Amino acid sequence: MDVNNPFAIYKWQALFDARDIFIDGLTTTLEVVIGALILSIILGIIFGVAGVFPNKIVKVINRVYVEFFQNTPLVIQVIFIYNALPHIHVMMPVLLIGIIGVGLYTGAYMAEAVRGAILSVPRGQVEAAVSQGFNYWQAMWYIVLPQSKKIMLPAMANQAINLVKNTSVLAMIAGGDLMYQADSWSGSNMYYGPAYVVTGACYWIICFALSKYIGKLEKEAEV
Amino acid sequence: MIHLSGVNKYFGDNHVLKDINLHVNAGEKVVIIGPSGSGKSTMIRCINQLEKPDSGEVVVDGINLTKSKGQLKKIRQEAAMVFQQFNLYPHKTVLENLTIAPILVQGKKRTEAEKTGLEFLERVGLKDKAYAYPTQLSGGQQQRVAIARALNMHPKIMLFDEPTSALDPEMIKEVLDVMVDLAHSGITMVCVTHEMGFAREVADHVIFMADGQILETGTPKAFFENPQNERTQQFLSKIL
């Protein structure tokens, strides 16, 4: 047995035997992905629309949110939620911290995608709608947002894929996700090779499936 | 029907409407002409409050829009606008373009909105395009759809903001024909246009604007044959 070979067969065998740990981690990662994706899309639409809202205060709120979360590292945001909030008696299970942390962070990028897509719709569309008696929200919902979809979707897809990979930040706070399990399992037995190859492959599969699915949505949006 | 009194509008430091007074009675056709940047479009857009005047009063169909903002939705249904760039909804079919506002804003039943929508499409000669998308139509066809869309709101007033300015020359006539036909139906019309033939044929009053002011108002005959204001004379000598 070659101890110096990081990909020695027996190391793969050990990983296979410990597969339940990795499946656990993968499940947690998927839970965080789904939760954070939903949260980030909701935040993205709310703050994206706020970014074009004809009211200065609302626009400022959009800018503060976006600039704060885009310009500080995700790791620090998550560590802050994990370490600092308990001091003011806000304690959350680590899964929820992952969803909120990654969701808030990605939401800022989603908001920019939504805002940019809305701005790409010619101004005359809103004018035509309000000239027919639509109120602002009806004009947004029925006229502007459907047209901005085909610009919005690819930009949001990029962010969704970044979100999947960014959930690995949970490893920093013992989040029990795939990255954490790979770290802790391989840290105890030094079988880094198989652990990270398999973990990387798992992230790749999730991201690839997601981008294929969004590609399908984009095709539908073009009709 | 439409009363603008003492209306002023600024874009930043630019004083685009200077103390405008405009009165249009029910059923009247008013054509507004003048050089680019004279405030014609801004003025017509004040009527349905796409532009909010900085001072002065706008009264449409007896409702003072500068005071009772709650009535704006009602007035926007009564004063339908046709835009230079058509502004059809590209993600909707032609018929959906005609029915979406009557259904969502006026609460009409879909079947009813579609029935009247098809009638108006027939009137503008595009019934066979009901299920096409706007991008599949020529510019002239799109503008005729836009007119039908406005009519399907059953408005009392039609506002035209340079409806033929974005069209190829050979398509202008098909749109003007529809507008002339409409003018004979007795609806109140306010048109910003460069089509002098149209002004001569249908206008009760022709208004000349320059530098944010109304400089001359008259019947087409008096206006074109015997203009009083020097700026009007200069303008007409260049274009006629």
Short mmCIF file of C-alpha atoms in Angstrom, two decimals:
data_model
loop_
_atom_site.label_atom_id
_atom_site.label_comp_id
_atom_site.label_asym_id
_atom_site.label_seq_id
_atom_site.Cartn_x
_atom_site.Cartn_y
_atom_site.Cartn_z
CA MET A 1 0.00 0.00 0.00
CA ASP A 2 1.36 3.36 -1.02
CA VAL A 3 0.73 5.75 1.86
CA ASN A 4 2.17 8.64 -0.10
CA ASN A 5 -0.28 8.25 -2.98
CA PRO A 6 -3.23 10.53 -2.17
CA PHE A 7 -5.48 8.44 -4.41
CA ALA A 8 -4.51 4.99 -3.16
CA ILE A 9 -7.25 2.39 -3.59
CA TYR A 10 -7.67 1.74 0.12
CA LYS A 11 -8.44 5.41 0.68
CA TRP A 12 -11.32 5.19 -1.77
CA GLN A 13 -12.47 2.08 0.04
CA ALA A 14 -12.46 3.98 3.35
CA LEU A 15 -14.50 6.78 1.79
CA PHE A 16 -17.01 4.29 0.44
CA ASP A 17 -17.39 2.79 3.89
CA ALA A 18 -17.97 6.26 5.34
CA ARG A 19 -20.47 7.21 2.63
CA ASP A 20 -23.25 7.89 5.14
CA ILE A 21 -21.30 10.87 6.47
CA PHE A 22 -21.00 12.31 3.00
CA ILE A 23 -24.64 11.64 2.16
CA ASP A 24 -25.57 13.44 5.38
CA GLY A 25 -23.43 16.38 4.34
CA LEU A 26 -24.89 16.40 0.86
CA THR A 27 -28.42 16.40 2.28
CA THR A 28 -27.61 19.37 4.50
CA THR A 29 -26.03 21.19 1.57
CA LEU A 30 -29.10 20.59 -0.56
CA GLU A 31 -31.38 21.83 2.22
CA VAL A 32 -29.35 25.01 2.56
CA VAL A 33 -29.29 25.45 -1.23
CA ILE A 34 -33.05 25.17 -1.55
CA GLY A 35 -33.78 27.42 1.43
CA ALA A 36 -31.22 30.04 0.49
CA LEU A 37 -32.26 30.00 -3.16
CA ILE A 38 -35.90 30.67 -2.26
CA LEU A 39 -34.89 33.41 0.20
CA SER A 40 -32.49 35.05 -2.25
CA ILE A 41 -35.02 35.07 -5.08
CA ILE A 42 -37.68 36.65 -2.85
CA LEU A 43 -35.19 39.24 -1.57
CA GLY A 44 -33.88 39.78 -5.09
CA ILE A 45 -37.31 40.56 -6.49
CA ILE A 46 -38.29 42.80 -3.56
CA PHE A 47 -35.02 44.76 -3.51
CA GLY A 48 -34.66 44.70 -7.30
CA VAL A 49 -38.06 46.34 -7.72
CA ALA A 50 -37.17 48.71 -4.86
CA GLY A 51 -34.11 49.74 -6.90
CA VAL A 52 -36.31 51.21 -9.63
CA PHE A 53 -39.13 52.41 -7.40
CA PRO A 54 -39.98 56.09 -7.98
CA ASN A 55 -39.23 57.06 -4.38
CA LYS A 56 -35.81 58.14 -3.15
CA ILE A 57 -36.01 56.53 0.29
CA VAL A 58 -36.96 53.15 -1.16
CA LYS A 59 -34.10 53.41 -3.65
CA VAL A 60 -31.67 54.24 -0.84
CA ILE A 61 -32.80 51.15 1.09
CA ASN A 62 -32.03 49.08 -2.00
CA ARG A 63 -28.57 50.61 -2.33
CA VAL A 64 -27.71 50.11 1.36
CA TYR A 65 -28.72 46.46 1.23
CA VAL A 66 -26.92 45.73 -2.03
CA GLU A 67 -23.74 47.64 -1.25
CA PHE A 68 -23.45 46.19 2.24
CA PHE A 69 -23.86 42.55 1.31
CA GLN A 70 -21.96 42.70 -1.98
CA ASN A 71 -18.94 44.42 -0.52
CA THR A 72 -18.28 42.37 2.61
CA PRO A 73 -17.07 38.76 2.54
CA LEU A 74 -19.73 36.11 2.95
CA VAL A 75 -17.52 34.34 5.49
CA ILE A 76 -17.58 37.35 7.79
CA GLN A 77 -21.35 37.74 7.45
CA VAL A 78 -21.93 34.11 8.38
CA ILE A 79 -19.44 34.17 11.24
CA PHE A 80 -21.13 37.32 12.49
CA ILE A 81 -24.53 35.63 12.54
CA TYR A 82 -22.98 32.56 14.23
CA ASN A 83 -20.83 34.31 16.84
CA ALA A 84 -22.18 37.79 17.41
CA LEU A 85 -25.96 37.43 17.29
CA PRO A 86 -26.06 34.99 20.27
CA HIS A 87 -24.76 37.88 22.41
CA ILE A 88 -28.04 39.65 21.81
CA HIS A 89 -29.85 36.37 22.40
CA VAL A 90 -30.53 35.58 18.77
CA MET A 91 -29.68 31.90 18.47
CA MET A 92 -30.46 29.82 15.45
CA PRO A 93 -29.74 26.28 14.36
CA VAL A 94 -26.76 26.16 12.05
CA LEU A 95 -28.89 25.10 9.07
CA LEU A 96 -30.96 28.25 9.44
CA ILE A 97 -27.83 30.36 9.76
CA GLY A 98 -26.68 28.90 6.47
CA ILE A 99 -29.97 29.65 4.74
CA ILE A 100 -30.18 33.20 6.09
CA GLY A 101 -26.49 33.99 5.61
CA VAL A 102 -26.15 32.69 2.07
CA GLY A 103 -29.68 33.87 1.18
CA LEU A 104 -29.05 37.46 2.31
CA TYR A 105 -25.72 37.55 0.50
CA THR A 106 -26.96 36.11 -2.78
CA GLY A 107 -30.14 38.20 -2.52
CA ALA A 108 -28.03 41.31 -3.03
CA TYR A 109 -26.69 39.94 -6.32
CA MET A 110 -30.16 38.75 -7.33
CA ALA A 111 -31.49 42.26 -6.65
CA GLU A 112 -28.93 43.71 -9.06
CA ALA A 113 -29.92 41.14 -11.69
CA VAL A 114 -33.59 42.03 -11.28
CA ARG A 115 -32.93 45.78 -11.26
CA GLY A 116 -30.79 45.61 -14.39
CA ALA A 117 -33.38 43.52 -16.21
CA ILE A 118 -36.20 45.90 -15.28
CA LEU A 119 -34.15 48.87 -16.51
CA SER A 120 -33.66 47.09 -19.85
CA VAL A 121 -37.39 47.34 -20.58
CA PRO A 122 -38.05 50.58 -22.51
CA ARG A 123 -39.63 53.37 -20.47
CA GLY A 124 -42.46 53.62 -22.98
CA GLN A 125 -43.84 50.32 -21.75
CA VAL A 126 -44.59 51.69 -18.29
CA GLU A 127 -45.93 54.88 -19.83
CA ALA A 128 -48.26 52.97 -22.11
CA ALA A 129 -49.49 50.90 -19.18
CA VAL A 130 -50.09 53.80 -16.79
CA SER A 131 -51.68 55.83 -19.60
CA GLN A 132 -54.26 53.03 -19.77
CA GLY A 133 -55.00 53.34 -16.07
CA PHE A 134 -52.72 50.61 -14.70
CA ASN A 135 -51.26 51.45 -11.32
CA TYR A 136 -47.53 51.12 -10.73
CA TRP A 137 -47.70 47.56 -9.41
CA GLN A 138 -49.94 46.32 -12.20
CA ALA A 139 -47.61 47.86 -14.77
CA MET A 140 -44.68 46.12 -13.09
CA TRP A 141 -46.35 42.74 -12.74
CA TYR A 142 -48.19 42.44 -16.05
CA ILE A 143 -46.05 44.50 -18.41
CA VAL A 144 -42.47 45.05 -17.19
CA LEU A 145 -41.52 41.90 -15.28
CA PRO A 146 -42.66 39.43 -17.99
CA GLN A 147 -40.55 41.31 -20.55
CA SER A 148 -37.52 41.47 -18.28
CA LYS A 149 -37.59 37.72 -17.66
CA LYS A 150 -35.32 36.74 -20.51
CA ILE A 151 -32.65 39.19 -19.37
CA MET A 152 -33.18 38.38 -15.71
CA LEU A 153 -32.98 34.61 -15.91
CA PRO A 154 -29.41 34.14 -17.16
CA ALA A 155 -28.11 36.67 -14.62
CA MET A 156 -30.03 34.99 -11.81
CA ALA A 157 -28.82 31.58 -12.99
CA ASN A 158 -25.22 32.67 -12.50
CA GLN A 159 -26.04 33.76 -9.00
CA ALA A 160 -27.88 30.52 -8.23
CA ILE A 161 -24.79 28.56 -9.21
CA ASN A 162 -22.56 30.76 -7.10
CA LEU A 163 -24.99 30.20 -4.26
CA VAL A 164 -24.55 26.42 -4.45
CA LYS A 165 -20.80 26.74 -4.20
CA ASN A 166 -21.01 29.45 -1.53
CA THR A 167 -22.94 27.16 0.82
CA SER A 168 -19.53 25.57 1.48
CA VAL A 169 -18.93 28.55 3.77
CA LEU A 170 -20.83 26.54 6.37
CA ALA A 171 -17.72 24.44 6.85
CA MET A 172 -16.33 27.45 8.73
CA ILE A 173 -19.03 27.25 11.41
CA ALA A 174 -19.30 23.46 11.75
CA GLY A 175 -22.39 23.55 9.56
CA GLY A 176 -22.57 19.82 8.89
CA ASP A 177 -22.71 20.42 5.15
CA LEU A 178 -20.86 18.47 2.48
CA MET A 179 -17.75 20.62 2.64
CA TYR A 180 -17.63 20.37 6.42
CA GLN A 181 -17.98 16.58 6.37
CA ALA A 182 -15.23 16.30 3.77
CA ASP A 183 -12.97 18.54 5.87
CA SER A 184 -13.53 16.78 9.14
CA TRP A 185 -13.48 13.23 7.75
CA SER A 186 -10.29 13.73 5.78
CA GLY A 187 -8.76 15.79 8.58
CA SER A 188 -8.96 12.84 10.91
CA ASN A 189 -7.52 10.20 8.55
CA MET A 190 -5.59 12.32 6.01
CA TYR A 191 -7.40 10.78 3.03
CA TYR A 192 -7.79 14.18 1.38
CA GLY A 193 -7.61 12.96 -2.21
CA PRO A 194 -10.83 10.97 -2.54
CA ALA A 195 -12.71 13.22 -0.08
CA TYR A 196 -12.23 16.41 -2.08
CA VAL A 197 -12.56 14.80 -5.50
CA VAL A 198 -15.93 13.33 -4.55
CA THR A 199 -17.04 16.54 -2.84
CA GLY A 200 -16.03 18.61 -5.87
CA ALA A 201 -17.91 16.23 -8.14
CA CYS A 202 -21.03 16.56 -6.01
CA TYR A 203 -20.99 20.36 -6.28
CA TRP A 204 -20.38 20.06 -10.01
CA ILE A 205 -23.39 17.78 -10.46
CA ILE A 206 -25.71 20.10 -8.51
CA CYS A 207 -24.54 23.18 -10.41
CA PHE A 208 -24.66 21.47 -13.79
CA ALA A 209 -28.18 20.15 -13.22
CA LEU A 210 -29.28 23.59 -12.03
CA SER A 211 -27.86 25.40 -15.05
CA LYS A 212 -29.50 22.88 -17.40
CA TYR A 213 -32.81 23.42 -15.68
CA ILE A 214 -32.52 27.22 -15.88
CA GLY A 215 -31.51 26.93 -19.53
CA LYS A 216 -34.83 25.21 -20.09
CA LEU A 217 -36.67 28.02 -18.31
CA GLU A 218 -34.90 30.57 -20.50
CA LYS A 219 -36.07 28.80 -23.64
CA GLU A 220 -39.63 28.92 -22.36
CA ALA A 221 -39.30 32.61 -21.51
CA GLU A 222 -38.33 33.44 -25.08
CA VAL A 223 -41.67 32.33 -26.50
CA MET B 1 -63.56 68.86 -21.95
CA ILE B 2 -59.89 69.73 -21.50
CA HIS B 3 -58.74 72.88 -19.72
CA LEU B 4 -55.12 73.74 -19.04
CA SER B 5 -54.71 77.05 -17.28
CA GLY B 6 -51.45 78.71 -16.34
CA VAL B 7 -49.50 75.48 -16.70
CA ASN B 8 -45.74 75.67 -16.13
CA LYS B 9 -43.31 72.81 -16.33
CA TYR B 10 -39.57 72.69 -15.72
CA PHE B 11 -37.06 69.96 -16.52
CA GLY B 12 -34.30 71.04 -14.18
CA ASP B 13 -33.49 74.61 -15.20
CA ASN B 14 -35.20 74.19 -18.52
CA HIS B 15 -38.55 75.97 -18.59
CA VAL B 16 -40.38 73.75 -21.10
CA LEU B 17 -43.96 74.97 -20.65
CA LYS B 18 -44.54 78.68 -20.04
CA ASP B 19 -47.94 79.64 -18.71
CA ILE B 20 -49.91 77.41 -21.08
CA ASN B 21 -53.64 77.95 -21.53
CA LEU B 22 -55.47 75.40 -23.65
CA HIS B 23 -59.20 74.77 -23.92
CA VAL B 24 -60.70 71.96 -25.93
CA ASN B 25 -64.45 71.44 -26.05
CA ALA B 26 -66.11 68.04 -26.34
CA GLY B 27 -65.92 66.70 -29.88
CA GLU B 28 -63.30 69.19 -31.01
CA LYS B 29 -60.21 68.19 -32.98
CA VAL B 30 -57.14 70.15 -32.07
CA VAL B 31 -53.83 69.78 -33.87
CA ILE B 32 -50.65 71.06 -32.27
CA ILE B 33 -47.67 71.83 -34.46
CA GLY B 34 -44.32 73.45 -33.89
CA PRO B 35 -40.60 72.83 -34.00
CA SER B 36 -38.87 70.07 -32.02
CA GLY B 37 -38.32 70.91 -28.39
CA SER B 38 -41.16 73.41 -28.32
CA GLY B 39 -43.01 71.57 -25.56
CA LYS B 40 -45.79 70.03 -27.70
CA SER B 41 -45.33 66.52 -26.35
CA THR B 42 -44.88 67.74 -22.79
CA MET B 43 -48.12 69.66 -23.04
CA ILE B 44 -50.16 66.76 -24.37
CA ARG B 45 -48.61 64.50 -21.72
CA CYS B 46 -49.83 66.91 -19.04
CA ILE B 47 -53.40 66.15 -20.06
CA ASN B 48 -53.17 62.55 -18.80
CA GLN B 49 -50.55 63.49 -16.21
CA LEU B 50 -47.69 61.46 -17.65
CA GLU B 51 -45.97 64.75 -16.87
CA LYS B 52 -46.98 66.58 -13.71
CA PRO B 53 -47.08 70.36 -14.14
CA ASP B 54 -45.07 72.37 -11.63
CA SER B 55 -47.84 74.96 -11.45
CA GLY B 56 -51.21 75.67 -13.01
CA GLU B 57 -54.37 73.63 -13.30
CA VAL B 58 -55.35 70.70 -15.49
CA VAL B 59 -59.07 69.96 -15.65
CA VAL B 60 -60.27 67.06 -17.78
CA ASP B 61 -63.93 66.13 -18.11
CA GLY B 62 -64.78 68.32 -15.12
CA ILE B 63 -62.15 66.77 -12.84
CA ASN B 64 -59.32 68.92 -11.55
CA LEU B 65 -56.34 66.59 -11.80
CA THR B 66 -53.98 68.88 -9.96
CA LYS B 67 -56.22 68.66 -6.91
CA SER B 68 -57.96 65.27 -6.88
CA LYS B 69 -55.25 62.77 -7.65
CA GLY B 70 -57.55 59.87 -6.81
CA GLN B 71 -59.44 60.48 -10.04
CA LEU B 72 -56.39 60.07 -12.22
CA LYS B 73 -57.13 56.44 -13.04
CA LYS B 74 -60.60 57.41 -14.26
CA ILE B 75 -59.25 60.17 -16.49
CA ARG B 76 -56.58 57.92 -17.95
CA GLN B 77 -59.29 55.54 -19.08
CA GLU B 78 -61.21 58.41 -20.62
CA ALA B 79 -58.21 59.99 -22.34
CA ALA B 80 -56.41 57.28 -24.28
CA MET B 81 -52.97 57.98 -25.70
CA VAL B 82 -51.20 56.87 -28.86
CA PHE B 83 -47.43 57.18 -28.73
CA GLN B 84 -44.76 57.96 -31.30
CA GLN B 85 -43.03 54.63 -30.60
CA PHE B 86 -46.34 52.65 -30.52
CA ASN B 87 -45.39 51.07 -27.15
CA LEU B 88 -47.35 47.90 -27.81
CA TYR B 89 -46.74 45.16 -25.26
CA PRO B 90 -44.38 42.83 -27.15
CA HIS B 91 -45.05 39.79 -24.95
CA LYS B 92 -48.78 39.90 -25.69
CA THR B 93 -50.65 39.08 -28.88
CA VAL B 94 -52.38 41.89 -30.75
CA LEU B 95 -55.73 40.95 -29.26
CA GLU B 96 -54.26 40.67 -25.74
CA ASN B 97 -52.79 44.13 -26.22
CA LEU B 98 -56.33 45.36 -26.79
CA THR B 99 -57.95 43.48 -23.93
CA ILE B 100 -55.49 43.55 -21.03
CA ALA B 101 -56.37 47.04 -19.79
CA PRO B 102 -60.15 46.73 -20.26
CA ILE B 103 -60.04 43.46 -18.27
CA LEU B 104 -57.61 44.52 -15.52
CA VAL B 105 -58.40 48.20 -15.21
CA GLN B 106 -62.05 48.44 -16.21
CA GLY B 107 -63.10 45.03 -14.93
CA LYS B 108 -64.65 43.93 -18.21
CA LYS B 109 -65.29 40.29 -18.98
CA ARG B 110 -62.75 38.70 -21.31
CA THR B 111 -65.39 37.71 -23.86
CA GLU B 112 -66.76 41.24 -23.97
CA ALA B 113 -63.32 42.86 -24.24
CA GLU B 114 -62.37 40.45 -27.03
CA LYS B 115 -65.60 41.08 -28.91
CA THR B 116 -65.15 44.85 -28.96
CA GLY B 117 -61.41 44.39 -29.49
CA LEU B 118 -62.02 42.42 -32.67
CA GLU B 119 -64.47 45.07 -33.85
CA PHE B 120 -61.85 47.79 -33.43
CA LEU B 121 -59.22 45.65 -35.14
CA GLU B 122 -61.60 45.28 -38.06
CA ARG B 123 -62.07 49.04 -38.09
CA VAL B 124 -58.33 49.60 -38.44
CA GLY B 125 -58.15 46.79 -41.00
CA LEU B 126 -56.16 44.29 -38.93
CA LYS B 127 -58.65 41.70 -37.78
CA ASP B 128 -56.57 38.95 -39.41
CA LYS B 129 -53.61 39.90 -37.20
CA ALA B 130 -55.46 39.40 -33.90
CA TYR B 131 -53.30 36.46 -32.86
CA ALA B 132 -49.98 37.75 -34.21
CA TYR B 133 -47.35 39.34 -31.96
CA PRO B 134 -46.49 43.04 -32.37
CA THR B 135 -42.96 42.30 -33.61
CA GLN B 136 -44.44 40.40 -36.56
CA LEU B 137 -46.15 43.58 -37.78
CA SER B 138 -44.89 46.55 -39.78
CA GLY B 139 -44.61 49.94 -38.08
CA GLY B 140 -47.82 51.18 -39.68
CA GLN B 141 -49.67 48.07 -38.60
CA GLN B 142 -48.32 48.41 -35.08
CA GLN B 143 -49.53 51.97 -34.84
CA ARG B 144 -52.98 50.99 -36.10
CA VAL B 145 -53.06 48.30 -33.40
CA ALA B 146 -52.05 50.97 -30.87
CA ILE B 147 -55.01 53.09 -32.01
CA ALA B 148 -57.33 50.10 -31.70
CA ARG B 149 -55.89 49.41 -28.24
CA ALA B 150 -56.69 52.98 -27.21
CA LEU B 151 -60.20 52.75 -28.67
CA ASN B 152 -60.95 49.53 -26.82
CA MET B 153 -60.86 51.56 -23.59
CA HIS B 154 -63.93 53.38 -25.03
CA PRO B 155 -62.34 56.76 -24.32
CA LYS B 156 -63.96 60.18 -24.65
CA ILE B 157 -60.66 61.74 -25.67
CA MET B 158 -57.87 60.50 -27.92
CA LEU B 159 -54.40 61.95 -27.44
CA PHE B 160 -51.92 61.44 -30.29
CA ASP B 161 -48.27 62.19 -29.59
CA GLU B 162 -46.57 62.35 -33.01
CA PRO B 163 -48.19 59.09 -34.15
CA THR B 164 -46.56 59.03 -37.58
CA SER B 165 -43.10 60.41 -36.79
CA ALA B 166 -41.49 56.98 -36.36
CA LEU B 167 -43.00 55.54 -39.54
CA ASP B 168 -41.60 54.97 -43.00
CA PRO B 169 -43.20 57.39 -45.48
CA GLU B 170 -45.25 54.73 -47.23
CA MET B 171 -46.86 53.69 -43.96
CA ILE B 172 -47.91 57.15 -42.82
CA LYS B 173 -51.00 57.21 -44.98
CA GLU B 174 -52.52 54.02 -43.58
CA VAL B 175 -52.27 55.46 -40.09
CA LEU B 176 -53.59 58.88 -41.11
CA ASP B 177 -56.54 57.25 -42.86
CA VAL B 178 -57.50 55.58 -39.60
CA MET B 179 -57.11 58.87 -37.74
CA VAL B 180 -59.24 60.77 -40.26
CA ASP B 181 -61.91 58.09 -40.00
CA LEU B 182 -61.76 58.44 -36.23
CA ALA B 183 -62.01 62.23 -36.41
CA HIS B 184 -65.32 61.91 -38.27
CA SER B 185 -66.72 59.75 -35.45
CA GLY B 186 -67.13 62.77 -33.18
CA ILE B 187 -64.57 61.86 -30.52
CA THR B 188 -62.48 64.63 -28.92
CA MET B 189 -58.97 64.56 -30.38
CA VAL B 190 -55.73 66.28 -29.51
CA CYS B 191 -52.91 65.51 -31.95
CA VAL B 192 -49.31 66.54 -31.91
CA THR B 193 -48.16 65.98 -35.47
CA HIS B 194 -46.12 67.25 -38.37
CA GLU B 195 -48.76 66.15 -40.89
CA MET B 196 -50.06 69.45 -42.23
CA GLY B 197 -52.49 67.77 -44.62
CA PHE B 198 -54.11 66.03 -41.69
CA ALA B 199 -54.30 69.31 -39.79
CA ARG B 200 -56.02 71.02 -42.72
CA GLU B 201 -58.48 68.20 -43.21
CA VAL B 202 -59.71 67.46 -39.70
CA ALA B 203 -58.68 70.20 -37.27
CA ASP B 204 -61.16 72.60 -35.73
CA HIS B 205 -58.21 74.51 -34.32
CA VAL B 206 -54.54 74.45 -35.14
CA ILE B 207 -52.17 75.50 -32.39
CA PHE B 208 -48.62 76.63 -32.99
CA MET B 209 -46.11 76.17 -30.18
CA ALA B 210 -42.52 77.33 -29.89
CA ASP B 211 -40.19 77.70 -26.91
CA GLY B 212 -42.78 76.35 -24.49
CA GLN B 213 -45.45 78.85 -25.44
CA ILE B 214 -48.63 78.77 -27.49
CA LEU B 215 -47.95 81.48 -30.04
CA GLU B 216 -50.94 81.16 -32.31
CA THR B 217 -54.33 79.44 -32.45
CA GLY B 218 -56.68 79.47 -35.39
CA THR B 219 -58.88 77.57 -37.77
CA PRO B 220 -56.85 75.66 -40.36
CA LYS B 221 -57.85 78.14 -43.04
CA ALA B 222 -56.79 81.21 -41.09
CA PHE B 223 -53.75 79.48 -39.68
CA PHE B 224 -52.26 78.23 -42.92
CA GLU B 225 -53.35 81.03 -45.20
CA ASN B 226 -53.00 84.04 -42.96
CA PRO B 227 -50.76 83.38 -39.98
CA GLN B 228 -50.37 86.38 -37.68
CA ASN B 229 -47.32 85.52 -35.59
CA GLU B 230 -43.89 85.97 -37.08
CA ARG B 231 -42.59 82.65 -35.73
CA THR B 232 -45.57 80.87 -37.25
CA GLN B 233 -44.88 82.48 -40.60
CA GLN B 234 -41.23 81.42 -40.46
CA PHE B 235 -42.13 77.88 -39.47
CA LEU B 236 -44.77 77.49 -42.17
CA SER B 237 -42.52 78.94 -44.85
CA LYS B 238 -39.97 76.23 -44.08
CA ILE B 239 -42.31 73.27 -44.19
CA LEU B 240 -44.99 74.13 -46.74
#
